[in-house]
Structure formats: C-alpha cells, structure tokens
C-alpha cells in the first residue's frame, strides 16, 4: 500500500537545446515591462545573451537589467527593491546560476510589497507571513546544480562570524516557466561544472533517502541520479550529451528537494557557507562522500536491515552501472565511487577552504536546520563532527 503524500506546484517546464529562444514568446502574455536579472558578464557577453537581447528588443520589451555577482545577500535585495520602488513591472526573468535565480525570485516577490526581505527569512527576523503579491517569474538556469528553477525558496546569505544562509520561501515565488537549455552550460568552467554537478547529485541522493521521501519523488530522484551517473564526468570534459544529462539531473534535484527536503550535507552547508566564503556546490562536493559514509555507519549500527540501506545500495548500483551487486558490495562501492568523484573533480578539503578544527564546534551547533531534520538517521554531535574531520585534510 502506498502511503499518503502531497506534491506542491512546479513550474511549466520547457526543456531542450536552444529552448532559450522561446523566452520572448513565453514572456509576452505577462506584459512587456521586464526586469532581467543575470550574472555579471558571462551570459550577457555570450552569443546567446546577445541573441536574446535582440529578440526582446524586436518584440517590444522594455527591459530593466540587473546583475548579480556572488551569492545574494538580504542587504543587496533590499537595496534593489528600494531602487525600483515607484516603477511598474510585469515580470522578472532570471538567466544565470542559482544565485541569480534566487535573487530574481526574491525580487519578484518584493517588487510590489516593497518591504525588507528580512521580514520573511526563516530563522532570522520576525518571520512574518508573506502576503504578496509576487509578480510572474521565469527562470532560465545557465548552470546545472542548484535546481533553483524548480523551487519556491530564494536562498540569501550573509557572510561572517554572525552570518547565515536562509530562505525566503513561499508558493507564489515558484517560477511560471523553467526554461532548461543545455546549450547554455557550454561556457561553464570545469570547476563550476564539478561543484554544481556534485550539488545536483547531493540533492538527488539526499531527497531519495529523506525521511519525507515518497514514491513519486523516489522515481524522479532515481531518474536524476541515473542522468548524473551518465553525464557528470562527460559534462566535466565538455561533452555535449553530458550537458543535457546534467541539466536534466539538476532540474529533478530541484523538484525533489522542494517536495521532501534534504539531509546532513545541506545541514552542514548552511553554517559552512555562512561563516566562510565557500561556494555552496563546493561544500556539497567536499562533504558528500564522507557524509554518506557516516550515515551508512550510523544506520548499520542501529539496524543492519534498515530499508534506507537498500535505497543507498540502489544508488550505488546506478553510479557503478552494476545492477546485480549484492547490498554490501553496492554500499561499499557507493562510497568508493563518491570518493573517486571527489578526487577526479578536484573538490578541495575543508582545511584548504579556510576552515580550522577550532571552528568545528560552532559549525556543528549551527547545522541542525531544516535539512538535518530530514536526514534519514539522527546524527549525534560526534557524528557530525566526524564528517567534518573526515573532510578536513
């Protein structure tokens, strides 16, 4: 018998090479006054960026352009909203990586209300309910990692000793369209492909073993894991088919995380990305193998026949492309494969990222956010510290 579950809204999805050319047609029904949010230079200066600008001009769009560099902060979003007050817009379009899409999402939600995003961030400030209205948002990812095009939360970061990485979250922030064009990944540098690819794989794996997982998200997660298994290394090496696989995997990772949550890697990514200027995907790639190993150790000690061990074994069989492996072989192979990926993709140690062992207690203390609550097994502080220690040098 299938247990009860609920699935939230997802965007209308347009997937395919060259699909960014459909953006003007899809945007036109919302109106012609557009806020276009991009990264600082890469897309804007690309052939695809120049073609899009020409098409928008030809279709009569009035475009207000904004650029986002690095992870967006609450102060940055508030400044943008204050600067745009008194102007009227019909839609917001984000074309870029996860940070660009998160910023565009937050802007779409606050352009009309005009208040501070700090009013709504989870875990900081007053956490007032968001009453909107949001204006329509269209997401066009140019990286394959965060899956932000398919989530209802805008992740904002304040760096420093008192830093945080928190979400502005509401159903009305979901994109109306997610336009997934694998061709846009062609200009991504290898280091970005590595970090984003491991982020997508982490999200798929953590959603698959989440305490809130359900048969529908399991099917999507497994499809995404299979795509990542086929595509991550080819994408890293510049193979076009790998870009398509990873664009698909990242999309599914966003859908899955939005429905069922994540796990210990993302629980730790929150303080690591807040206290240190470490890109989110790098944190995920650095932690994934050892966080998975610790989960397996704790699960095996508590119950050697735990059903989540079977799910992890299934992931191992997919990543190794060996469907007939026994459970123990598949679990061992899963960890070996993830460690090999971490090495091949040159993901750095925590020590090389500026983390010190003296920081561990503070990191552990701030790791128990929403993601840790859906980890498949409860981790004691010593277990979480063990993950950090394994990834340190």
mmCIF file of C-alpha atoms in Angstrom:
data_model
loop_
_atom_site.group_PDB
_atom_site.id
_atom_site.type_symbol
_atom_site.label_atom_id
_atom_site.label_comp_id
_atom_site.label_asym_id
_atom_site.label_seq_id
_atom_site.Cartn_x
_atom_site.Cartn_y
_atom_site.Cartn_z
ATOM 1 C CA UNK A 1 0.000 0.000 0.000
ATOM 2 C CA UNK A 2 1.335 3.425 -0.958
ATOM 3 C CA UNK A 3 1.427 5.869 1.949
ATOM 4 C CA UNK A 4 -0.210 9.291 1.712
ATOM 5 C CA UNK A 5 1.856 12.118 0.262
ATOM 6 C CA UNK A 6 1.424 15.569 -1.237
ATOM 7 C CA UNK A 7 3.248 17.221 -4.129
ATOM 8 C CA UNK A 8 3.481 21.000 -4.402
ATOM 9 C CA UNK A 9 3.366 23.068 -7.562
ATOM 10 C CA UNK A 10 6.221 23.009 -10.047
ATOM 11 C CA UNK A 11 6.874 25.346 -12.988
ATOM 12 C CA UNK A 12 5.822 24.698 -16.531
ATOM 13 C CA UNK A 13 9.000 23.127 -17.891
ATOM 14 C CA UNK A 14 10.445 23.791 -21.344
ATOM 15 C CA UNK A 15 13.481 21.551 -21.862
ATOM 16 C CA UNK A 16 15.742 21.298 -24.893
ATOM 17 C CA UNK A 17 18.793 22.632 -26.651
ATOM 18 C CA UNK A 18 18.081 26.129 -27.942
ATOM 19 C CA UNK A 19 14.936 26.497 -25.832
ATOM 20 C CA UNK A 20 16.008 29.948 -24.594
ATOM 21 C CA UNK A 21 14.815 31.208 -27.972
ATOM 22 C CA UNK A 22 11.256 30.583 -26.742
ATOM 23 C CA UNK A 23 11.622 33.067 -23.883
ATOM 24 C CA UNK A 24 10.161 36.155 -25.640
ATOM 25 C CA UNK A 25 7.091 34.204 -26.768
ATOM 26 C CA UNK A 26 6.533 32.708 -23.316
ATOM 27 C CA UNK A 27 7.043 36.058 -21.596
ATOM 28 C CA UNK A 28 4.805 38.151 -23.842
ATOM 29 C CA UNK A 29 1.441 37.195 -22.242
ATOM 30 C CA UNK A 30 2.611 38.626 -18.897
ATOM 31 C CA UNK A 31 3.358 42.074 -20.344
ATOM 32 C CA UNK A 32 6.276 43.999 -21.822
ATOM 33 C CA UNK A 33 7.892 45.626 -18.770
ATOM 34 C CA UNK A 34 10.601 43.197 -17.700
ATOM 35 C CA UNK A 35 13.256 43.052 -15.015
ATOM 36 C CA UNK A 36 16.065 40.893 -16.437
ATOM 37 C CA UNK A 37 18.452 39.553 -13.790
ATOM 38 C CA UNK A 38 21.714 37.989 -14.982
ATOM 39 C CA UNK A 39 25.231 37.341 -13.779
ATOM 40 C CA UNK A 40 27.889 39.989 -14.148
ATOM 41 C CA UNK A 41 29.204 39.150 -17.609
ATOM 42 C CA UNK A 42 29.286 35.579 -18.909
ATOM 43 C CA UNK A 43 25.753 35.276 -20.287
ATOM 44 C CA UNK A 44 25.401 38.943 -21.222
ATOM 45 C CA UNK A 45 28.536 38.778 -23.369
ATOM 46 C CA UNK A 46 27.707 35.407 -24.932
ATOM 47 C CA UNK A 47 26.129 34.819 -28.313
ATOM 48 C CA UNK A 48 23.002 33.514 -26.580
ATOM 49 C CA UNK A 49 22.825 36.692 -24.486
ATOM 50 C CA UNK A 50 23.194 38.974 -27.499
ATOM 51 C CA UNK A 51 20.582 36.970 -29.411
ATOM 52 C CA UNK A 52 18.135 37.202 -26.523
ATOM 53 C CA UNK A 53 18.613 40.965 -26.222
ATOM 54 C CA UNK A 54 17.914 41.398 -29.911
ATOM 55 C CA UNK A 55 14.799 39.231 -29.694
ATOM 56 C CA UNK A 56 13.465 41.119 -26.677
ATOM 57 C CA UNK A 57 14.040 44.440 -28.449
ATOM 58 C CA UNK A 58 12.351 43.132 -31.591
ATOM 59 C CA UNK A 59 9.306 42.024 -29.579
ATOM 60 C CA UNK A 60 8.989 45.426 -27.926
ATOM 61 C CA UNK A 61 10.016 44.584 -24.376
ATOM 62 C CA UNK A 62 11.124 47.363 -22.051
ATOM 63 C CA UNK A 63 13.973 45.739 -20.108
ATOM 64 C CA UNK A 64 15.474 46.884 -16.819
ATOM 65 C CA UNK A 65 18.732 44.966 -16.390
ATOM 66 C CA UNK A 66 20.268 43.925 -13.090
ATOM 67 C CA UNK A 67 23.444 41.916 -12.496
ATOM 68 C CA UNK A 68 24.211 39.703 -9.502
ATOM 69 C CA UNK A 69 27.764 38.797 -8.525
ATOM 70 C CA UNK A 70 28.251 36.083 -5.946
ATOM 71 C CA UNK A 71 25.604 34.832 -3.534
ATOM 72 C CA UNK A 72 22.864 37.441 -2.991
ATOM 73 C CA UNK A 73 22.550 38.988 0.450
ATOM 74 C CA UNK A 74 19.453 40.402 2.156
ATOM 75 C CA UNK A 75 21.019 43.870 2.026
ATOM 76 C CA UNK A 76 21.555 43.564 -1.710
ATOM 77 C CA UNK A 77 17.951 42.512 -2.320
ATOM 78 C CA UNK A 78 16.621 45.311 -0.103
ATOM 79 C CA UNK A 79 18.733 47.876 -1.979
ATOM 80 C CA UNK A 80 17.427 46.668 -5.342
ATOM 81 C CA UNK A 81 13.822 46.794 -4.162
ATOM 82 C CA UNK A 82 14.281 50.305 -2.737
ATOM 83 C CA UNK A 83 15.827 51.470 -6.015
ATOM 84 C CA UNK A 84 12.931 50.099 -8.080
ATOM 85 C CA UNK A 85 10.114 51.497 -5.952
ATOM 86 C CA UNK A 86 7.726 53.676 -7.928
ATOM 87 C CA UNK A 87 8.361 51.753 -11.138
ATOM 88 C CA UNK A 88 5.937 49.235 -12.571
ATOM 89 C CA UNK A 89 6.952 45.861 -13.984
ATOM 90 C CA UNK A 90 5.051 42.911 -15.443
ATOM 91 C CA UNK A 91 7.539 40.098 -14.866
ATOM 92 C CA UNK A 92 11.002 39.184 -13.651
ATOM 93 C CA UNK A 93 13.273 36.923 -15.692
ATOM 94 C CA UNK A 94 16.370 35.346 -14.167
ATOM 95 C CA UNK A 95 19.043 33.991 -16.518
ATOM 96 C CA UNK A 96 22.036 32.595 -14.674
ATOM 97 C CA UNK A 97 23.226 30.268 -11.952
ATOM 98 C CA UNK A 98 21.496 29.500 -8.703
ATOM 99 C CA UNK A 99 22.476 32.792 -7.093
ATOM 100 C CA UNK A 100 20.992 34.776 -9.972
ATOM 101 C CA UNK A 101 17.767 32.757 -9.889
ATOM 102 C CA UNK A 102 17.465 33.112 -6.113
ATOM 103 C CA UNK A 103 17.930 36.875 -6.377
ATOM 104 C CA UNK A 104 15.403 37.140 -9.209
ATOM 105 C CA UNK A 105 12.920 35.074 -7.215
ATOM 106 C CA UNK A 106 13.238 37.345 -4.181
ATOM 107 C CA UNK A 107 12.907 40.452 -6.358
ATOM 108 C CA UNK A 108 9.737 39.104 -7.977
ATOM 109 C CA UNK A 109 8.239 38.597 -4.531
ATOM 110 C CA UNK A 110 9.076 42.021 -3.116
ATOM 111 C CA UNK A 111 8.696 44.467 -6.011
ATOM 112 C CA UNK A 112 5.055 45.141 -5.183
ATOM 113 C CA UNK A 113 5.028 44.868 -1.345
ATOM 114 C CA UNK A 114 8.311 46.813 -1.145
ATOM 115 C CA UNK A 115 9.246 45.657 2.353
ATOM 116 C CA UNK A 116 12.528 44.150 3.567
ATOM 117 C CA UNK A 117 13.250 40.528 2.755
ATOM 118 C CA UNK A 118 14.452 40.208 6.359
ATOM 119 C CA UNK A 119 10.782 40.302 7.371
ATOM 120 C CA UNK A 120 10.314 36.847 5.835
ATOM 121 C CA UNK A 121 13.622 34.974 6.146
ATOM 122 C CA UNK A 122 13.309 31.682 8.002
ATOM 123 C CA UNK A 123 15.140 31.560 11.302
ATOM 124 C CA UNK A 124 16.058 35.262 11.429
ATOM 125 C CA UNK A 125 13.975 38.377 11.954
ATOM 126 C CA UNK A 126 10.241 38.383 12.697
ATOM 127 C CA UNK A 127 9.371 35.659 10.105
ATOM 128 C CA UNK A 128 6.200 37.439 9.096
ATOM 129 C CA UNK A 129 3.922 35.514 6.722
ATOM 130 C CA UNK A 130 4.405 36.591 3.141
ATOM 131 C CA UNK A 131 1.195 38.088 1.749
ATOM 132 C CA UNK A 132 2.478 39.176 -1.668
ATOM 133 C CA UNK A 133 1.559 39.627 -4.336
ATOM 134 C CA UNK A 134 4.521 38.377 -6.349
ATOM 135 C CA UNK A 135 4.846 39.276 -9.988
ATOM 136 C CA UNK A 136 5.415 36.468 -12.522
ATOM 137 C CA UNK A 137 8.913 34.969 -12.581
ATOM 138 C CA UNK A 138 10.603 32.991 -15.373
ATOM 139 C CA UNK A 139 13.768 31.014 -14.585
ATOM 140 C CA UNK A 140 16.473 30.168 -17.117
ATOM 141 C CA UNK A 141 19.405 28.347 -15.485
ATOM 142 C CA UNK A 142 22.828 28.596 -17.082
ATOM 143 C CA UNK A 143 24.429 26.095 -14.694
ATOM 144 C CA UNK A 144 23.402 22.584 -13.653
ATOM 145 C CA UNK A 145 23.424 22.348 -9.892
ATOM 146 C CA UNK A 146 21.066 24.090 -7.517
ATOM 147 C CA UNK A 147 17.737 23.310 -9.183
ATOM 148 C CA UNK A 148 16.556 26.767 -8.080
ATOM 149 C CA UNK A 149 14.443 26.950 -11.242
ATOM 150 C CA UNK A 150 12.090 24.394 -9.650
ATOM 151 C CA UNK A 151 11.958 25.551 -6.014
ATOM 152 C CA UNK A 152 9.817 28.049 -4.146
ATOM 153 C CA UNK A 153 12.604 29.446 -1.996
ATOM 154 C CA UNK A 154 15.171 32.192 -2.556
ATOM 155 C CA UNK A 155 18.341 31.430 -0.593
ATOM 156 C CA UNK A 156 20.088 34.532 0.732
ATOM 157 C CA UNK A 157 23.444 34.684 2.501
ATOM 158 C CA UNK A 158 25.111 36.980 4.967
ATOM 159 C CA UNK A 159 28.785 36.079 5.394
ATOM 160 C CA UNK A 160 30.866 36.474 8.524
ATOM 161 C CA UNK A 161 31.042 35.353 12.159
ATOM 162 C CA UNK A 162 27.345 36.129 12.643
ATOM 163 C CA UNK A 163 26.481 35.034 9.142
ATOM 164 C CA UNK A 164 23.591 32.942 7.928
ATOM 165 C CA UNK A 165 22.215 31.261 4.825
ATOM 166 C CA UNK A 166 18.418 31.367 4.995
ATOM 167 C CA UNK A 167 15.422 31.077 2.691
ATOM 168 C CA UNK A 168 12.638 33.431 1.720
ATOM 169 C CA UNK A 169 10.045 30.803 0.906
ATOM 170 C CA UNK A 170 6.511 30.899 -0.474
ATOM 171 C CA UNK A 171 4.492 29.021 -3.095
ATOM 172 C CA UNK A 172 3.904 32.254 -5.007
ATOM 173 C CA UNK A 173 7.654 32.556 -5.664
ATOM 174 C CA UNK A 174 7.644 29.459 -7.872
ATOM 175 C CA UNK A 175 8.625 30.215 -11.467
ATOM 176 C CA UNK A 176 5.808 30.241 -14.009
ATOM 177 C CA UNK A 177 8.224 28.738 -16.549
ATOM 178 C CA UNK A 178 11.540 26.959 -16.137
ATOM 179 C CA UNK A 179 13.374 27.081 -19.464
ATOM 180 C CA UNK A 180 16.123 24.438 -19.403
ATOM 181 C CA UNK A 181 18.553 24.882 -22.295
ATOM 182 C CA UNK A 182 21.568 22.546 -22.022
ATOM 183 C CA UNK A 183 23.438 24.616 -24.602
ATOM 184 C CA UNK A 184 23.783 27.382 -22.003
ATOM 185 C CA UNK A 185 26.107 25.126 -19.980
ATOM 186 C CA UNK A 186 28.733 25.093 -22.731
ATOM 187 C CA UNK A 187 30.630 28.097 -21.377
ATOM 188 C CA UNK A 188 30.785 26.889 -17.753
ATOM 189 C CA UNK A 189 34.348 26.460 -16.440
ATOM 190 C CA UNK A 190 35.292 22.979 -15.260
ATOM 191 C CA UNK A 191 35.488 23.939 -11.592
ATOM 192 C CA UNK A 192 31.917 25.265 -11.726
ATOM 193 C CA UNK A 193 30.682 22.140 -13.519
ATOM 194 C CA UNK A 194 32.298 19.994 -10.822
ATOM 195 C CA UNK A 195 30.807 21.906 -7.890
ATOM 196 C CA UNK A 196 27.356 22.291 -9.425
ATOM 197 C CA UNK A 197 27.248 18.702 -10.606
ATOM 198 C CA UNK A 198 28.054 17.407 -7.140
ATOM 199 C CA UNK A 199 25.421 19.748 -5.694
ATOM 200 C CA UNK A 200 22.804 18.241 -8.007
ATOM 201 C CA UNK A 201 23.894 14.690 -7.194
ATOM 202 C CA UNK A 202 23.821 15.513 -3.468
ATOM 203 C CA UNK A 203 20.314 16.909 -3.697
ATOM 204 C CA UNK A 204 19.079 13.877 -5.606
ATOM 205 C CA UNK A 205 20.644 11.421 -3.168
ATOM 206 C CA UNK A 206 19.520 13.294 -0.058
ATOM 207 C CA UNK A 207 15.968 13.661 -1.373
ATOM 208 C CA UNK A 208 15.886 9.953 -2.252
ATOM 209 C CA UNK A 209 16.724 8.890 1.333
ATOM 210 C CA UNK A 210 14.886 11.794 3.031
ATOM 211 C CA UNK A 211 12.515 10.984 5.878
ATOM 212 C CA UNK A 212 9.808 12.667 3.767
ATOM 213 C CA UNK A 213 10.556 10.779 0.545
ATOM 214 C CA UNK A 214 7.591 9.313 -1.308
ATOM 215 C CA UNK A 215 7.182 7.030 -4.339
ATOM 216 C CA UNK A 216 6.806 9.917 -6.757
ATOM 217 C CA UNK A 217 9.918 11.797 -5.628
ATOM 218 C CA UNK A 218 11.797 8.489 -5.464
ATOM 219 C CA UNK A 219 11.062 7.902 -9.143
ATOM 220 C CA UNK A 220 12.227 11.387 -10.076
ATOM 221 C CA UNK A 221 15.338 11.146 -7.881
ATOM 222 C CA UNK A 222 16.366 7.819 -9.364
ATOM 223 C CA UNK A 223 15.911 9.185 -12.877
ATOM 224 C CA UNK A 224 18.065 12.174 -11.962
ATOM 225 C CA UNK A 225 20.752 10.025 -10.315
ATOM 226 C CA UNK A 226 20.942 7.883 -13.444
ATOM 227 C CA UNK A 227 21.333 11.025 -15.572
ATOM 228 C CA UNK A 228 24.084 12.323 -13.285
ATOM 229 C CA UNK A 229 25.832 8.950 -13.418
ATOM 230 C CA UNK A 230 25.831 9.155 -17.232
ATOM 231 C CA UNK A 231 26.545 12.835 -17.565
ATOM 232 C CA UNK A 232 28.653 14.326 -14.780
ATOM 233 C CA UNK A 233 32.108 13.289 -15.957
ATOM 234 C CA UNK A 234 31.323 13.787 -19.682
ATOM 235 C CA UNK A 235 29.936 17.254 -18.877
ATOM 236 C CA UNK A 236 33.107 17.978 -16.912
ATOM 237 C CA UNK A 237 35.111 17.028 -20.020
ATOM 238 C CA UNK A 238 32.989 19.212 -22.308
ATOM 239 C CA UNK A 239 30.853 16.517 -23.977
ATOM 240 C CA UNK A 240 27.519 17.912 -25.206
ATOM 241 C CA UNK A 241 25.458 14.859 -24.191
ATOM 242 C CA UNK A 242 26.758 15.282 -20.648
ATOM 243 C CA UNK A 243 25.401 18.825 -20.546
ATOM 244 C CA UNK A 244 21.929 17.579 -21.412
ATOM 245 C CA UNK A 245 22.066 14.862 -18.753
ATOM 246 C CA UNK A 246 23.246 17.275 -16.078
ATOM 247 C CA UNK A 247 20.686 19.962 -16.948
ATOM 248 C CA UNK A 248 18.010 17.292 -16.522
ATOM 249 C CA UNK A 249 19.544 15.967 -13.288
ATOM 250 C CA UNK A 250 19.734 19.453 -11.775
ATOM 251 C CA UNK A 251 16.115 20.171 -12.675
ATOM 252 C CA UNK A 252 14.948 16.978 -10.992
ATOM 253 C CA UNK A 253 17.114 17.693 -7.967
ATOM 254 C CA UNK A 254 15.299 20.994 -7.505
ATOM 255 C CA UNK A 255 11.881 19.391 -7.868
ATOM 256 C CA UNK A 256 12.760 16.688 -5.343
ATOM 257 C CA UNK A 257 14.321 18.940 -2.713
ATOM 258 C CA UNK A 258 11.334 21.289 -2.891
ATOM 259 C CA UNK A 259 8.988 18.410 -2.120
ATOM 260 C CA UNK A 260 10.796 16.302 0.509
ATOM 261 C CA UNK A 261 13.826 18.169 1.865
ATOM 262 C CA UNK A 262 17.471 17.154 2.060
ATOM 263 C CA UNK A 263 19.966 15.825 4.609
ATOM 264 C CA UNK A 264 23.208 16.188 6.514
ATOM 265 C CA UNK A 265 25.311 17.605 3.669
ATOM 266 C CA UNK A 266 22.967 20.560 3.320
ATOM 267 C CA UNK A 267 22.609 20.797 7.083
ATOM 268 C CA UNK A 268 26.359 21.415 7.253
ATOM 269 C CA UNK A 269 26.427 23.525 4.095
ATOM 270 C CA UNK A 270 24.345 26.172 5.850
ATOM 271 C CA UNK A 271 26.932 27.153 8.520
ATOM 272 C CA UNK A 272 29.923 26.430 6.281
ATOM 273 C CA UNK A 273 28.556 28.702 3.568
ATOM 274 C CA UNK A 274 27.605 31.369 6.110
ATOM 275 C CA UNK A 275 30.744 31.544 8.223
ATOM 276 C CA UNK A 276 33.171 31.102 5.316
ATOM 277 C CA UNK A 277 33.122 32.423 1.725
ATOM 278 C CA UNK A 278 32.789 28.920 0.277
ATOM 279 C CA UNK A 279 30.535 28.383 -2.766
ATOM 280 C CA UNK A 280 27.612 26.118 -1.962
ATOM 281 C CA UNK A 281 28.362 23.490 -4.591
ATOM 282 C CA UNK A 282 31.950 23.194 -3.405
ATOM 283 C CA UNK A 283 30.741 22.475 0.130
ATOM 284 C CA UNK A 284 28.391 19.771 -1.150
ATOM 285 C CA UNK A 285 31.047 18.133 -3.305
ATOM 286 C CA UNK A 286 33.571 18.172 -0.483
ATOM 287 C CA UNK A 287 31.170 16.614 2.048
ATOM 288 C CA UNK A 288 29.054 14.165 0.037
ATOM 289 C CA UNK A 289 31.175 11.003 0.191
ATOM 290 C CA UNK A 290 32.022 11.222 3.885
ATOM 291 C CA UNK A 291 28.560 12.376 4.986
ATOM 292 C CA UNK A 292 27.114 9.385 3.141
ATOM 293 C CA UNK A 293 29.671 7.085 4.804
ATOM 294 C CA UNK A 294 28.734 8.383 8.258
ATOM 295 C CA UNK A 295 25.024 7.947 7.535
ATOM 296 C CA UNK A 296 25.706 4.343 6.491
ATOM 297 C CA UNK A 297 27.777 3.687 9.611
ATOM 298 C CA UNK A 298 25.080 5.001 11.954
ATOM 299 C CA UNK A 299 22.244 3.247 10.103
ATOM 300 C CA UNK A 300 24.132 -0.055 10.108
ATOM 301 C CA UNK A 301 24.821 0.156 13.834
ATOM 302 C CA UNK A 302 21.192 0.926 14.640
ATOM 303 C CA UNK A 303 19.594 -1.596 12.280
ATOM 304 C CA UNK A 304 21.609 -3.701 9.777
ATOM 305 C CA UNK A 305 18.375 -4.302 7.844
ATOM 306 C CA UNK A 306 17.221 -0.679 7.739
ATOM 307 C CA UNK A 307 15.288 -0.073 4.479
ATOM 308 C CA UNK A 308 17.292 3.069 3.750
ATOM 309 C CA UNK A 309 20.380 0.899 3.384
ATOM 310 C CA UNK A 310 18.606 -0.781 0.487
ATOM 311 C CA UNK A 311 17.982 2.614 -1.080
ATOM 312 C CA UNK A 312 21.619 3.606 -0.715
ATOM 313 C CA UNK A 313 22.626 0.278 -2.253
ATOM 314 C CA UNK A 314 20.383 1.060 -5.211
ATOM 315 C CA UNK A 315 22.187 4.367 -5.693
ATOM 316 C CA UNK A 316 25.499 2.524 -5.613
ATOM 317 C CA UNK A 317 24.355 0.126 -8.335
ATOM 318 C CA UNK A 318 23.296 3.061 -10.532
ATOM 319 C CA UNK A 319 26.508 5.016 -10.067
ATOM 320 C CA UNK A 320 28.625 1.937 -10.802
ATOM 321 C CA UNK A 321 26.294 0.677 -13.555
ATOM 322 C CA UNK A 322 26.249 -2.775 -11.961
ATOM 323 C CA UNK A 323 22.663 -3.811 -11.363
ATOM 324 C CA UNK A 324 23.420 -7.249 -9.876
ATOM 325 C CA UNK A 325 25.631 -6.240 -6.958
ATOM 326 C CA UNK A 326 24.803 -7.588 -3.513
ATOM 327 C CA UNK A 327 23.832 -4.974 -0.955
ATOM 328 C CA UNK A 328 27.155 -4.926 0.909
ATOM 329 C CA UNK A 329 29.143 -4.646 -2.321
ATOM 330 C CA UNK A 330 26.851 -1.887 -3.563
ATOM 331 C CA UNK A 331 27.197 0.100 -0.333
ATOM 332 C CA UNK A 332 30.975 -0.210 -0.314
ATOM 333 C CA UNK A 333 31.090 0.666 -3.981
ATOM 334 C CA UNK A 334 28.874 3.705 -3.424
ATOM 335 C CA UNK A 335 31.372 5.242 -1.016
ATOM 336 C CA UNK A 336 34.344 4.324 -3.202
ATOM 337 C CA UNK A 337 32.641 5.849 -6.247
ATOM 338 C CA UNK A 338 31.753 9.079 -4.432
ATOM 339 C CA UNK A 339 35.312 9.387 -3.119
ATOM 340 C CA UNK A 340 36.661 8.809 -6.617
ATOM 341 C CA UNK A 341 34.363 11.529 -7.986
ATOM 342 C CA UNK A 342 35.517 13.931 -5.286
ATOM 343 C CA UNK A 343 39.129 13.257 -6.297
ATOM 344 C CA UNK A 344 38.571 13.366 -10.064
ATOM 345 C CA UNK A 345 36.615 16.615 -9.852
ATOM 346 C CA UNK A 346 39.315 18.143 -7.613
ATOM 347 C CA UNK A 347 36.997 19.143 -4.785
ATOM 348 C CA UNK A 348 39.093 20.730 -2.018
ATOM 349 C CA UNK A 349 39.453 19.780 1.645
ATOM 350 C CA UNK A 350 37.863 21.889 4.368
ATOM 351 C CA UNK A 351 41.334 22.886 5.543
ATOM 352 C CA UNK A 352 42.204 24.287 2.127
ATOM 353 C CA UNK A 353 38.915 26.207 2.160
ATOM 354 C CA UNK A 354 39.950 28.096 5.288
ATOM 355 C CA UNK A 355 38.147 26.025 7.916
ATOM 356 C CA UNK A 356 40.014 25.259 11.146
ATOM 357 C CA UNK A 357 39.340 22.447 13.589
ATOM 358 C CA UNK A 358 38.682 25.142 16.160
ATOM 359 C CA UNK A 359 35.610 26.068 14.081
ATOM 360 C CA UNK A 360 34.059 22.600 14.313
ATOM 361 C CA UNK A 361 32.008 23.158 17.471
ATOM 362 C CA UNK A 362 30.428 26.306 16.056
ATOM 363 C CA UNK A 363 29.696 24.589 12.726
ATOM 364 C CA UNK A 364 28.100 21.576 14.429
ATOM 365 C CA UNK A 365 25.997 23.824 16.681
ATOM 366 C CA UNK A 366 24.529 25.628 13.649
ATOM 367 C CA UNK A 367 23.979 22.559 11.469
ATOM 368 C CA UNK A 368 20.578 21.467 12.768
ATOM 369 C CA UNK A 369 18.345 23.397 10.419
ATOM 370 C CA UNK A 370 15.534 22.044 8.274
ATOM 371 C CA UNK A 371 17.820 19.907 6.092
ATOM 372 C CA UNK A 372 19.259 17.970 9.028
ATOM 373 C CA UNK A 373 15.714 17.232 10.209
ATOM 374 C CA UNK A 374 15.016 15.125 7.111
ATOM 375 C CA UNK A 375 18.319 13.234 7.174
ATOM 376 C CA UNK A 376 17.426 9.504 7.175
ATOM 377 C CA UNK A 377 19.026 8.940 10.597
ATOM 378 C CA UNK A 378 19.595 11.180 13.609
ATOM 379 C CA UNK A 379 23.239 12.168 13.881
ATOM 380 C CA UNK A 380 24.741 12.971 17.260
ATOM 381 C CA UNK A 381 27.100 15.924 17.503
ATOM 382 C CA UNK A 382 30.010 13.461 17.475
ATOM 383 C CA UNK A 383 28.758 12.010 14.172
ATOM 384 C CA UNK A 384 28.512 15.455 12.581
ATOM 385 C CA UNK A 385 31.974 16.318 13.831
ATOM 386 C CA UNK A 386 33.190 13.035 12.334
ATOM 387 C CA UNK A 387 32.015 14.187 8.908
ATOM 388 C CA UNK A 388 33.984 17.408 9.273
ATOM 389 C CA UNK A 389 37.064 15.559 10.478
ATOM 390 C CA UNK A 390 36.942 13.130 7.524
ATOM 391 C CA UNK A 391 36.778 16.065 5.090
ATOM 392 C CA UNK A 392 39.309 18.280 6.824
ATOM 393 C CA UNK A 393 42.639 17.438 5.198
#
